[in-house]
């Protein structure tokens, strides 16, 4: 037996000539001999049982290690959510009635996972059914004391709607949804990797290595531990392109069906998966040109049937109201070129290069030049391979890589602001194309085979560097949160609540604690320690004090402001409060700041009208208030 090489075969097998072909790997149709391609006959490395198990176990171990670190990262910043997680949570709370289609939401599967998180919270969490829950926004005074406002028609002038109501008394359903999203991501990742391994056996190592490289990209890795569809869609996007290219190569109908199933499922997570719809269509066209038009109708019909079944089956709204379901997915208010200008274009290009450099070119430090080199090397490598191999499959791989650039160019030109998550699907498609390109290199033989081994080794080493950094981040998050019952110990809101808990447990104050509603403070930590927190706002402070009786009580609040930010275009709050309301808030803040302070956690003031997530370092006070 020879020594195993990096792609799962043996050196003895690597020296076999192109005339030696496995019987079970015979091409589907006679193909003309391809010049200057001595390794083309070695389509797949057939492995013995122990080698097959070793490769499968190796990649399973890599993905599992990263998944465990992601599991620890779910509790990052707990109990406060990231940007769009509040929108998915609030939208999932309104799934029926006349207001259900008023705000844009992600796909039906993403909404279902959040609905499931809410159902688990309401049914099994000790805090879920025990308290009435409130979702509100400082921008909408009607919402402060009306938990049913999101189910009514919009009567306020502010651009803010119920999906960005940042005030929530208990964020636990969002974190339950994070776990559900992460489990779904694991299932998708393992299914895709197992299917590719079953198709190519030892030759699947380049594809699996590029998937692991994608999985370990810092932005994509963090996104996987959030209650958002972007990380899942990145994995599905890899499946769309990898299965489509594998169908071009192997001709197995199941691979085409896997591609369209990933596409349909991805569309019901987030609609930007539509950009990859050409991938299975190009694969069908390619095989029709290669084998004849009459060879693919059954495959095409089966693909349409599977795509339709998955798309409609995972979006029950199609059965109830297909028009509304389409309108929710295509809201029709995407930015246009008219809003685009030269600085936006430059910022978008810079953002893309930094994203590539940070996620795929260098493990810790990102540099724009590395992003440029990474893209140019990837596309240039595939172009050189196409010239060298002169194979139609390589041309399709090259086309897939160029389609990624077209996709990114469309985003750069179309959107005034492009966030990192917008690049995920393109990065996944590029990784799938590169994985297939490396596989073709290996087949080509000669120096290309050595180059393929070097690329796989570099990808695995690079991924491991990312994995070590990310595992350390997950461990730090787990250990630090363990100090505060799973909550973020660096968040001033949590520290203020912990101070109040200690004072009540010492017997110095009654368990009824007043909490300023405008500060967007989560009440779960107080409730879990037996306290009775009650929201107060500028309209209810006096009545709340009268309701808790005489004697000193604790009051937790953040110093607040409502300054306008003209550079903040999204949901700008400039005119949300009239002058009279601003004056009343100033008086309310002055009254709170005049109270005796027991503990202060200094920091910048909270902008109470901003739709952004709360700042963990805001200026928090634990004060004493009396009924008189």
PDB file of C-alpha atoms in Angstrom, residues 282-443:
ATOM      1  CA  UNK A 282     -27.167  26.600 -16.819  1.00  0.00           C
ATOM      2  CA  UNK A 283     -26.448  23.071 -15.633  1.00  0.00           C
ATOM      3  CA  UNK A 284     -29.442  21.712 -17.576  1.00  0.00           C
ATOM      4  CA  UNK A 285     -28.428  23.667 -20.675  1.00  0.00           C
ATOM      5  CA  UNK A 286     -24.851  22.433 -20.382  1.00  0.00           C
ATOM      6  CA  UNK A 287     -25.857  18.790 -20.208  1.00  0.00           C
ATOM      7  CA  UNK A 288     -28.294  19.269 -23.094  1.00  0.00           C
ATOM      8  CA  UNK A 289     -25.439  20.581 -25.252  1.00  0.00           C
ATOM      9  CA  UNK A 290     -23.131  17.806 -24.105  1.00  0.00           C
ATOM     10  CA  UNK A 291     -25.498  14.855 -24.438  1.00  0.00           C
ATOM     11  CA  UNK A 292     -28.233  16.107 -26.741  1.00  0.00           C
ATOM     12  CA  UNK A 293     -31.509  17.874 -26.100  1.00  0.00           C
ATOM     13  CA  UNK A 294     -33.431  14.618 -25.819  1.00  0.00           C
ATOM     14  CA  UNK A 295     -31.329  13.462 -22.873  1.00  0.00           C
ATOM     15  CA  UNK A 296     -32.461  16.041 -20.290  1.00  0.00           C
ATOM     16  CA  UNK A 297     -36.273  16.642 -20.492  1.00  0.00           C
ATOM     17  CA  UNK A 298     -36.971  14.192 -17.679  1.00  0.00           C
ATOM     18  CA  UNK A 299     -34.316  15.813 -15.527  1.00  0.00           C
ATOM     19  CA  UNK A 300     -35.725  19.261 -16.255  1.00  0.00           C
ATOM     20  CA  UNK A 301     -39.308  18.211 -15.478  1.00  0.00           C
ATOM     21  CA  UNK A 302     -38.213  16.529 -12.245  1.00  0.00           C
ATOM     22  CA  UNK A 303     -36.247  19.645 -11.256  1.00  0.00           C
ATOM     23  CA  UNK A 304     -39.251  21.912 -11.849  1.00  0.00           C
ATOM     24  CA  UNK A 305     -41.465  19.565  -9.841  1.00  0.00           C
ATOM     25  CA  UNK A 306     -39.045  19.358  -6.895  1.00  0.00           C
ATOM     26  CA  UNK A 307     -38.428  23.111  -6.934  1.00  0.00           C
ATOM     27  CA  UNK A 308     -42.154  23.864  -6.900  1.00  0.00           C
ATOM     28  CA  UNK A 309     -42.872  21.276  -4.205  1.00  0.00           C
ATOM     29  CA  UNK A 310     -40.156  22.580  -1.866  1.00  0.00           C
ATOM     30  CA  UNK A 311     -40.973  26.246  -2.511  1.00  0.00           C
ATOM     31  CA  UNK A 312     -44.711  25.870  -1.929  1.00  0.00           C
ATOM     32  CA  UNK A 313     -44.398  23.161   0.727  1.00  0.00           C
ATOM     33  CA  UNK A 314     -42.200  25.348   2.931  1.00  0.00           C
ATOM     34  CA  UNK A 315     -44.379  28.432   2.429  1.00  0.00           C
ATOM     35  CA  UNK A 316     -47.972  27.534   3.322  1.00  0.00           C
ATOM     36  CA  UNK A 317     -49.039  31.080   2.486  1.00  0.00           C
ATOM     37  CA  UNK A 318     -49.086  30.072  -1.154  1.00  0.00           C
ATOM     38  CA  UNK A 319     -52.095  27.893  -0.388  1.00  0.00           C
ATOM     39  CA  UNK A 320     -53.941  30.645   1.501  1.00  0.00           C
ATOM     40  CA  UNK A 321     -53.064  33.881  -0.287  1.00  0.00           C
ATOM     41  CA  UNK A 322     -50.476  33.447  -3.059  1.00  0.00           C
ATOM     42  CA  UNK A 323     -50.602  37.111  -4.109  1.00  0.00           C
ATOM     43  CA  UNK A 324     -49.915  38.411  -0.607  1.00  0.00           C
ATOM     44  CA  UNK A 325     -47.180  35.821  -0.115  1.00  0.00           C
ATOM     45  CA  UNK A 326     -45.400  37.057  -3.238  1.00  0.00           C
ATOM     46  CA  UNK A 327     -45.843  40.700  -2.229  1.00  0.00           C
ATOM     47  CA  UNK A 328     -44.315  40.053   1.187  1.00  0.00           C
ATOM     48  CA  UNK A 329     -41.264  38.516  -0.483  1.00  0.00           C
ATOM     49  CA  UNK A 330     -41.058  41.214  -3.169  1.00  0.00           C
ATOM     50  CA  UNK A 331     -41.999  44.418  -1.364  1.00  0.00           C
ATOM     51  CA  UNK A 332     -41.190  46.533  -4.401  1.00  0.00           C
ATOM     52  CA  UNK A 333     -39.315  49.266  -2.545  1.00  0.00           C
ATOM     53  CA  UNK A 334     -35.709  48.308  -3.180  1.00  0.00           C
ATOM     54  CA  UNK A 335     -33.322  51.248  -3.678  1.00  0.00           C
ATOM     55  CA  UNK A 336     -32.768  52.420  -7.209  1.00  0.00           C
ATOM     56  CA  UNK A 337     -29.828  53.804  -9.117  1.00  0.00           C
ATOM     57  CA  UNK A 338     -31.271  57.295  -8.720  1.00  0.00           C
ATOM     58  CA  UNK A 339     -30.163  57.257  -5.071  1.00  0.00           C
ATOM     59  CA  UNK A 340     -26.681  56.084  -5.929  1.00  0.00           C
ATOM     60  CA  UNK A 341     -23.654  58.361  -6.101  1.00  0.00           C
ATOM     61  CA  UNK A 342     -19.898  58.108  -6.448  1.00  0.00           C
ATOM     62  CA  UNK A 343     -19.069  57.968  -2.701  1.00  0.00           C
ATOM     63  CA  UNK A 344     -21.598  55.153  -2.254  1.00  0.00           C
ATOM     64  CA  UNK A 345     -19.999  53.243  -5.110  1.00  0.00           C
ATOM     65  CA  UNK A 346     -16.531  53.660  -3.640  1.00  0.00           C
ATOM     66  CA  UNK A 347     -17.720  52.638  -0.164  1.00  0.00           C
ATOM     67  CA  UNK A 348     -19.403  49.513  -1.546  1.00  0.00           C
ATOM     68  CA  UNK A 349     -16.287  48.432  -3.439  1.00  0.00           C
ATOM     69  CA  UNK A 350     -14.145  49.009  -0.350  1.00  0.00           C
ATOM     70  CA  UNK A 351     -16.605  47.046   1.777  1.00  0.00           C
ATOM     71  CA  UNK A 352     -16.477  44.087  -0.632  1.00  0.00           C
ATOM     72  CA  UNK A 353     -12.681  43.987  -0.704  1.00  0.00           C
ATOM     73  CA  UNK A 354     -12.489  44.189   3.081  1.00  0.00           C
ATOM     74  CA  UNK A 355     -15.073  41.409   3.401  1.00  0.00           C
ATOM     75  CA  UNK A 356     -13.069  39.121   1.096  1.00  0.00           C
ATOM     76  CA  UNK A 357      -9.807  39.960   2.807  1.00  0.00           C
ATOM     77  CA  UNK A 358     -11.209  39.364   6.282  1.00  0.00           C
ATOM     78  CA  UNK A 359     -13.179  36.193   5.555  1.00  0.00           C
ATOM     79  CA  UNK A 360     -11.186  34.232   3.010  1.00  0.00           C
ATOM     80  CA  UNK A 361      -7.757  35.753   2.443  1.00  0.00           C
ATOM     81  CA  UNK A 362      -6.253  36.320   5.890  1.00  0.00           C
ATOM     82  CA  UNK A 363      -7.313  34.800   9.219  1.00  0.00           C
ATOM     83  CA  UNK A 364      -7.107  37.765  11.589  1.00  0.00           C
ATOM     84  CA  UNK A 365      -5.990  41.015   9.928  1.00  0.00           C
ATOM     85  CA  UNK A 366      -7.962  42.266   6.933  1.00  0.00           C
ATOM     86  CA  UNK A 367      -6.349  44.352   4.219  1.00  0.00           C
ATOM     87  CA  UNK A 368      -8.013  45.618   1.062  1.00  0.00           C
ATOM     88  CA  UNK A 369      -5.078  44.593  -1.127  1.00  0.00           C
ATOM     89  CA  UNK A 370      -5.438  40.996   0.026  1.00  0.00           C
ATOM     90  CA  UNK A 371      -9.061  41.023  -1.083  1.00  0.00           C
ATOM     91  CA  UNK A 372      -8.015  42.230  -4.548  1.00  0.00           C
ATOM     92  CA  UNK A 373      -5.314  39.583  -4.820  1.00  0.00           C
ATOM     93  CA  UNK A 374      -7.715  36.871  -3.640  1.00  0.00           C
ATOM     94  CA  UNK A 375     -10.329  37.642  -6.300  1.00  0.00           C
ATOM     95  CA  UNK A 376      -7.794  38.056  -9.110  1.00  0.00           C
ATOM     96  CA  UNK A 377      -5.983  34.829  -8.213  1.00  0.00           C
ATOM     97  CA  UNK A 378      -9.226  32.854  -8.026  1.00  0.00           C
ATOM     98  CA  UNK A 379     -10.539  34.014 -11.389  1.00  0.00           C
ATOM     99  CA  UNK A 380      -7.114  33.888 -13.021  1.00  0.00           C
ATOM    100  CA  UNK A 381      -6.548  30.360 -11.755  1.00  0.00           C
ATOM    101  CA  UNK A 382      -9.784  29.137 -13.302  1.00  0.00           C
ATOM    102  CA  UNK A 383      -9.025  30.950 -16.564  1.00  0.00           C
ATOM    103  CA  UNK A 384      -5.568  29.387 -16.783  1.00  0.00           C
ATOM    104  CA  UNK A 385      -7.067  26.010 -16.011  1.00  0.00           C
ATOM    105  CA  UNK A 386      -9.628  26.429 -18.788  1.00  0.00           C
ATOM    106  CA  UNK A 387      -6.850  27.176 -21.288  1.00  0.00           C
ATOM    107  CA  UNK A 388      -4.759  24.274 -20.049  1.00  0.00           C
ATOM    108  CA  UNK A 389      -7.437  21.620 -19.783  1.00  0.00           C
ATOM    109  CA  UNK A 390      -9.649  22.681 -22.731  1.00  0.00           C
ATOM    110  CA  UNK A 391     -12.669  21.057 -21.067  1.00  0.00           C
ATOM    111  CA  UNK A 392     -16.259  22.283 -21.244  1.00  0.00           C
ATOM    112  CA  UNK A 393     -16.770  21.538 -17.548  1.00  0.00           C
ATOM    113  CA  UNK A 394     -13.944  23.910 -16.677  1.00  0.00           C
ATOM    114  CA  UNK A 395     -15.586  26.568 -18.833  1.00  0.00           C
ATOM    115  CA  UNK A 396     -18.801  26.190 -16.805  1.00  0.00           C
ATOM    116  CA  UNK A 397     -16.845  26.493 -13.555  1.00  0.00           C
ATOM    117  CA  UNK A 398     -15.245  29.660 -14.899  1.00  0.00           C
ATOM    118  CA  UNK A 399     -18.679  30.960 -15.904  1.00  0.00           C
ATOM    119  CA  UNK A 400     -19.932  30.374 -12.345  1.00  0.00           C
ATOM    120  CA  UNK A 401     -17.033  32.391 -10.948  1.00  0.00           C
ATOM    121  CA  UNK A 402     -17.730  35.265 -13.336  1.00  0.00           C
ATOM    122  CA  UNK A 403     -21.437  35.166 -12.445  1.00  0.00           C
ATOM    123  CA  UNK A 404     -20.393  35.794  -8.853  1.00  0.00           C
ATOM    124  CA  UNK A 405     -18.590  38.943  -9.940  1.00  0.00           C
ATOM    125  CA  UNK A 406     -21.667  40.018 -11.920  1.00  0.00           C
ATOM    126  CA  UNK A 407     -23.808  39.448  -8.809  1.00  0.00           C
ATOM    127  CA  UNK A 408     -21.490  41.524  -6.652  1.00  0.00           C
ATOM    128  CA  UNK A 409     -21.311  44.251  -9.303  1.00  0.00           C
ATOM    129  CA  UNK A 410     -25.115  44.418  -9.374  1.00  0.00           C
ATOM    130  CA  UNK A 411     -25.214  44.906  -5.595  1.00  0.00           C
ATOM    131  CA  UNK A 412     -22.514  47.583  -5.755  1.00  0.00           C
ATOM    132  CA  UNK A 413     -24.352  49.505  -8.474  1.00  0.00           C
ATOM    133  CA  UNK A 414     -27.903  49.049  -7.201  1.00  0.00           C
ATOM    134  CA  UNK A 415     -27.763  49.659  -3.446  1.00  0.00           C
ATOM    135  CA  UNK A 416     -26.643  52.897  -1.783  1.00  0.00           C
ATOM    136  CA  UNK A 417     -25.486  50.891   1.257  1.00  0.00           C
ATOM    137  CA  UNK A 418     -24.308  47.280   1.050  1.00  0.00           C
ATOM    138  CA  UNK A 419     -23.851  45.400   4.319  1.00  0.00           C
ATOM    139  CA  UNK A 420     -21.445  42.487   4.753  1.00  0.00           C
ATOM    140  CA  UNK A 421     -24.262  39.925   4.773  1.00  0.00           C
ATOM    141  CA  UNK A 422     -25.128  40.901   1.180  1.00  0.00           C
ATOM    142  CA  UNK A 423     -21.882  39.295   0.008  1.00  0.00           C
ATOM    143  CA  UNK A 424     -22.527  35.904   1.639  1.00  0.00           C
ATOM    144  CA  UNK A 425     -24.282  34.145  -1.255  1.00  0.00           C
ATOM    145  CA  UNK A 426     -21.706  35.302  -3.773  1.00  0.00           C
ATOM    146  CA  UNK A 427     -18.876  34.143  -1.526  1.00  0.00           C
ATOM    147  CA  UNK A 428     -20.550  30.739  -1.173  1.00  0.00           C
ATOM    148  CA  UNK A 429     -20.956  30.405  -4.949  1.00  0.00           C
ATOM    149  CA  UNK A 430     -17.321  31.398  -5.483  1.00  0.00           C
ATOM    150  CA  UNK A 431     -16.135  28.811  -2.950  1.00  0.00           C
ATOM    151  CA  UNK A 432     -18.179  26.095  -4.688  1.00  0.00           C
ATOM    152  CA  UNK A 433     -16.723  27.080  -8.075  1.00  0.00           C
ATOM    153  CA  UNK A 434     -13.196  27.063  -6.651  1.00  0.00           C
ATOM    154  CA  UNK A 435     -13.761  23.655  -5.082  1.00  0.00           C
ATOM    155  CA  UNK A 436     -14.796  22.184  -8.432  1.00  0.00           C
ATOM    156  CA  UNK A 437     -11.878  23.954 -10.106  1.00  0.00           C
ATOM    157  CA  UNK A 438      -9.429  22.346  -7.691  1.00  0.00           C
ATOM    158  CA  UNK A 439     -11.064  18.980  -8.375  1.00  0.00           C
ATOM    159  CA  UNK A 440     -10.499  19.462 -12.124  1.00  0.00           C
ATOM    160  CA  UNK A 441      -6.887  20.408 -11.396  1.00  0.00           C
ATOM    161  CA  UNK A 442      -6.405  17.166  -9.557  1.00  0.00           C
ATOM    162  CA  UNK A 443      -7.834  15.194 -12.455  1.00  0.00           C
TER     163      UNK A 443
END
